[in-house]
CSV table of C-alpha atoms in Angstrom, one decimal:
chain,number,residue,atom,x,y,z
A,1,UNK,CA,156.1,76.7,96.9
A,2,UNK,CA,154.1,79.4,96.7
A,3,UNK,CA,154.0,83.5,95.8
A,4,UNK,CA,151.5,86.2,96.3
A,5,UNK,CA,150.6,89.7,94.8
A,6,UNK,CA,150.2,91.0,98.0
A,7,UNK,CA,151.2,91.3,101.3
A,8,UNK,CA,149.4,89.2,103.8
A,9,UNK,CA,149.4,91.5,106.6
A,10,UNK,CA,147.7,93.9,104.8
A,11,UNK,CA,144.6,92.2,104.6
A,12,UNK,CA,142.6,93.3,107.3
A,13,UNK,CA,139.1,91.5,106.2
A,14,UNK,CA,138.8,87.7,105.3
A,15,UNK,CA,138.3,87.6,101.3
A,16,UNK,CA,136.3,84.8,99.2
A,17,UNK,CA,138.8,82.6,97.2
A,18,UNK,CA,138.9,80.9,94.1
A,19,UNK,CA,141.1,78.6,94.0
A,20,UNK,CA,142.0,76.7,90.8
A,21,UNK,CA,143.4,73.3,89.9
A,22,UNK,CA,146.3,73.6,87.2
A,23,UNK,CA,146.1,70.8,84.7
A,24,UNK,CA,142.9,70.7,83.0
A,25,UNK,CA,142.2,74.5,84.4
A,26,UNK,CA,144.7,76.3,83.5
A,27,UNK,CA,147.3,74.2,81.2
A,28,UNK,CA,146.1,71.6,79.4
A,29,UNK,CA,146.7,68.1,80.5
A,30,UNK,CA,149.0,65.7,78.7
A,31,UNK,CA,148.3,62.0,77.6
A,32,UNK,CA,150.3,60.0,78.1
A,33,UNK,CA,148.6,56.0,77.1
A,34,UNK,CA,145.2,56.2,78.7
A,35,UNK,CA,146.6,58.3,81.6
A,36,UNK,CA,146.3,61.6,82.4
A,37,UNK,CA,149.2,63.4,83.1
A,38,UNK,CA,151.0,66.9,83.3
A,39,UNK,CA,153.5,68.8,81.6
A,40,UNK,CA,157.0,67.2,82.1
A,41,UNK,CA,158.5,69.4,79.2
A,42,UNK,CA,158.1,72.7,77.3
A,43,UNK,CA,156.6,71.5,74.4
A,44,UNK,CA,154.0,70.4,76.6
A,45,UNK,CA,153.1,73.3,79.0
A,46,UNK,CA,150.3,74.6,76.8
A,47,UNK,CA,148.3,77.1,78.7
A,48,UNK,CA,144.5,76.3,77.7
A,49,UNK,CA,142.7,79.1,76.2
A,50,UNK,CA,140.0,81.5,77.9
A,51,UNK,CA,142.2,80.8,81.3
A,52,UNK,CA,143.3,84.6,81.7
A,53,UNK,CA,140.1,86.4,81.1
A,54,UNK,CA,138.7,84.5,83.3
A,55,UNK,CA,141.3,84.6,86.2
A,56,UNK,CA,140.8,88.1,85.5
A,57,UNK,CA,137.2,88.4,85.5
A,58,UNK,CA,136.9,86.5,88.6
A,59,UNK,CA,139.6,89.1,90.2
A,60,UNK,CA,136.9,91.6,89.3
A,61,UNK,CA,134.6,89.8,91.1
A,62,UNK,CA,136.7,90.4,94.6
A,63,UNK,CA,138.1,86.8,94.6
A,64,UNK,CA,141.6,86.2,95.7
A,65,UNK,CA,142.5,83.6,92.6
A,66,UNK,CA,144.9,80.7,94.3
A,67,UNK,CA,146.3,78.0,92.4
A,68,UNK,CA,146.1,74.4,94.2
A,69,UNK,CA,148.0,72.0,92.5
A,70,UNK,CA,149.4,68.2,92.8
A,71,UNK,CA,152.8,67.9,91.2
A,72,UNK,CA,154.2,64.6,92.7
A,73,UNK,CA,155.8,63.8,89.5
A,74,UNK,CA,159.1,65.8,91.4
A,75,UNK,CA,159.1,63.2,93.9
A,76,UNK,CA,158.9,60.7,91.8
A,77,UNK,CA,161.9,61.9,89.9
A,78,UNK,CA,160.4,62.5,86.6
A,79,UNK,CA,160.2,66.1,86.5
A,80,UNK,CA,162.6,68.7,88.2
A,81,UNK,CA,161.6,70.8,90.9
A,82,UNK,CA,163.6,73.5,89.0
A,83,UNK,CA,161.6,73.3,85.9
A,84,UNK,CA,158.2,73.4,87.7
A,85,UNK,CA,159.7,76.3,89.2
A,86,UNK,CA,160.2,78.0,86.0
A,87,UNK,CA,156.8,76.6,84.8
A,88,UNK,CA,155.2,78.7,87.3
A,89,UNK,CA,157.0,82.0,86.5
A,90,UNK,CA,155.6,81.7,83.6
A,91,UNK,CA,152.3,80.5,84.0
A,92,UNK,CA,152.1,83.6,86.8
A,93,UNK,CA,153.8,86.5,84.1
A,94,UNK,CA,150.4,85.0,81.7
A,95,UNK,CA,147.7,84.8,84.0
A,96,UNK,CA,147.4,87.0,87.0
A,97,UNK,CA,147.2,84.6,89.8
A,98,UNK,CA,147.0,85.6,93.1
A,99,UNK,CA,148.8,82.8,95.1
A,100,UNK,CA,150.3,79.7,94.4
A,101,UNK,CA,150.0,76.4,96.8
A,102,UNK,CA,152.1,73.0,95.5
A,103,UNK,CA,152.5,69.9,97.0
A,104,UNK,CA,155.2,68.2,95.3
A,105,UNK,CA,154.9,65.0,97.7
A,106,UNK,CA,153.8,61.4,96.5
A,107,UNK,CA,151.6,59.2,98.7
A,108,UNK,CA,149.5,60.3,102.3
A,109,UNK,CA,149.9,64.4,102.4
A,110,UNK,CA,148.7,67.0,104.4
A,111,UNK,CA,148.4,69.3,101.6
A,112,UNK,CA,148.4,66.6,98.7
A,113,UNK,CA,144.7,66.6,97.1
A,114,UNK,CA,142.3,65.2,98.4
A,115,UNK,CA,143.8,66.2,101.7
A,116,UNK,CA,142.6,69.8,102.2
A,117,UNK,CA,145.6,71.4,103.5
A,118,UNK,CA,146.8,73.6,100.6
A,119,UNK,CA,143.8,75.0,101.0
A,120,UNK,CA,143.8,75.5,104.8
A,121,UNK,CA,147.3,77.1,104.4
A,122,UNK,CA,146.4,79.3,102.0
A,123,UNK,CA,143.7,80.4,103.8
A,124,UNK,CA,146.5,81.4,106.5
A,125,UNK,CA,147.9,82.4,104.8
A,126,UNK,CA,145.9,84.9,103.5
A,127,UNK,CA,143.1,85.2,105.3
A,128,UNK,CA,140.3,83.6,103.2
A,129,UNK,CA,136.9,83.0,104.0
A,130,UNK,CA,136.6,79.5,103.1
A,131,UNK,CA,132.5,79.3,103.3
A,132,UNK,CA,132.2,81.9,101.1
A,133,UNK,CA,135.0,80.2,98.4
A,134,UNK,CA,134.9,77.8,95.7
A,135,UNK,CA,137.4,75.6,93.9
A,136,UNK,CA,137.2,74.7,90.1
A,137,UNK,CA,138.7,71.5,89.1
A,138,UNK,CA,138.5,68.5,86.5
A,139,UNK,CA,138.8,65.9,89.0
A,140,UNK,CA,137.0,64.1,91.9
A,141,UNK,CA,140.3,64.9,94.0
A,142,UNK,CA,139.7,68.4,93.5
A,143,UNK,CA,135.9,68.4,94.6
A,144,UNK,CA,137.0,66.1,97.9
A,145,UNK,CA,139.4,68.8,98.9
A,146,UNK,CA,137.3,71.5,98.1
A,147,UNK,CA,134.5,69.8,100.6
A,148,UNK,CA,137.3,68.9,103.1
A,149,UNK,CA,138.3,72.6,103.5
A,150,UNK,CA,134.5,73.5,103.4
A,151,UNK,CA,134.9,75.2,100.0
A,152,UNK,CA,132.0,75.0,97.5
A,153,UNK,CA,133.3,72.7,94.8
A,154,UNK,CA,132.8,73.6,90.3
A,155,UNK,CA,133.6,70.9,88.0
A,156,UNK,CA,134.6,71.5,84.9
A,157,UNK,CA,133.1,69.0,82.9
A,158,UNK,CA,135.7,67.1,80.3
A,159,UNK,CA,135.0,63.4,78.5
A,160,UNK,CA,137.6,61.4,81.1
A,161,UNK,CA,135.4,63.2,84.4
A,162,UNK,CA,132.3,62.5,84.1
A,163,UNK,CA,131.9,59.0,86.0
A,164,UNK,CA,134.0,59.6,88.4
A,165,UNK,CA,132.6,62.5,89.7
A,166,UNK,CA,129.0,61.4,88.8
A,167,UNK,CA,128.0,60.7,92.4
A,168,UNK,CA,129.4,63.5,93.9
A,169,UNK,CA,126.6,65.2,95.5
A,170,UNK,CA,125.5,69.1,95.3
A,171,UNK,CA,127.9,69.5,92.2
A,172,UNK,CA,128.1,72.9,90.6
A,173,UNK,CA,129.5,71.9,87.1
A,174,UNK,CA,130.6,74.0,84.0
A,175,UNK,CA,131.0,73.1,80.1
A,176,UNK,CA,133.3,75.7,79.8
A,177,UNK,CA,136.2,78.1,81.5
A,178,UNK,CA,133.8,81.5,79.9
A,179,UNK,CA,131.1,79.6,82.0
A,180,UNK,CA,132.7,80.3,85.5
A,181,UNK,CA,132.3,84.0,85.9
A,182,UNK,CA,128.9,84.1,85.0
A,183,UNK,CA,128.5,81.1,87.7
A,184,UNK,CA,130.1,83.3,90.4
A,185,UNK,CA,127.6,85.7,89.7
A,186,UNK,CA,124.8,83.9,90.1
A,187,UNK,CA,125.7,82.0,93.6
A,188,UNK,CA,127.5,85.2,94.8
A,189,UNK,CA,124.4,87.8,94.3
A,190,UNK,CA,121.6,85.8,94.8
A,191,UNK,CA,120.6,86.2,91.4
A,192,UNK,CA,119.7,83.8,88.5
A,193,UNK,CA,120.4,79.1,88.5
A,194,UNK,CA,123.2,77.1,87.6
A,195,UNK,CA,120.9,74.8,84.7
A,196,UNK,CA,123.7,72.5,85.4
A,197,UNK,CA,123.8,72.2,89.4
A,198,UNK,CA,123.0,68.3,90.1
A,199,UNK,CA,120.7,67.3,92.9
């Protein structure tokens, strides 16, 4: 599944991405037990606040914005590829998104995080440059696809992420989703430090 603003063969120079995971990023994830999950209903696809403006603002940077998300609850039967469908309509008439990339498989995937290949299509897709990218997620799958693909990897830092993504190395890590286009700034212009970039 995916959909695009624009037309691919009218991009004639490779663009920076920023691609973005979905729960956690963009829609708040759901707990179910001690488990994180995702939205299997209306009443729980919540989009989290601060997650347009700053779509937007990194738009405004020149970043193509592509969603990258893992939705193998449709494989697994708990969650209808229909309705994730018409989760995505939405989520892309609320936040103005760019591209969308989905793997809905279970299990070893190509595309499924923390293979990189959403990313690699996507970048096919529409001509990315890939060293010049970054990916913002809440989880260590995220960061290992981001590094797979050759994209700079951005954590955004929650209370169930922090261990499992304390050893990953050369982190760039937010506290919050205002945080990120100042971030871009910075590592795109030269100009000013992360404080929170681990060595």
């Amino acid at each position: 599944l995916f959909c695009s603003r624009q037309n691919p063969d009218a991009l004639s120079d490779s663009r920076p991405a920023l691609f973005l995971d979905r729960d956690g990023i963009l829609l708040e994830v759901v707990r179910r037990g001690s488990t994180i999950s995702s939205a299997r209903t209306w009443e729980e696809f919540r989009i989290l606040a601060g997650a347009r403006e700053m779509v937007a603002q990194a738009r405004s940077l020149g970043f193509m914005v592509i969603l990258a998300t893992n939705q193998p609850d449709v494989s697994r039967g708990l969650l209808s590829a229909q309705l994730l469908e018409q989760f995505h309509r939405r989520l892309v008439q609320e936040i103005p998104l760019d591209g969308l990339e989905v793997c809905c498989e279970d299990g070893q995937h190509r595309r499924r995080k923390p293979n990189p290949g959403m990313l690699l299509d996507a970048a096919e897709r529409w001509n990315l440059d890939l060293s010049k990218s970054y990916f913002l997620g809440d989880r260590r799958t995220d960061l290992l696809a981001a590094r797979g693909a050759g994209v700079r990897p951005v954590l955004l830092l929650t209370e169930y992420n922090g261990e499992e993504c304390a050893d990953f190395p050369e982190l760039l890590t937010i506290a919050q989703l205002a945080d990120l286009p100042g971030l871009l700034r910075s590592v795109t212009v030269g100009e000013g430090h992360n404080p929170r970039k681990e060595t």
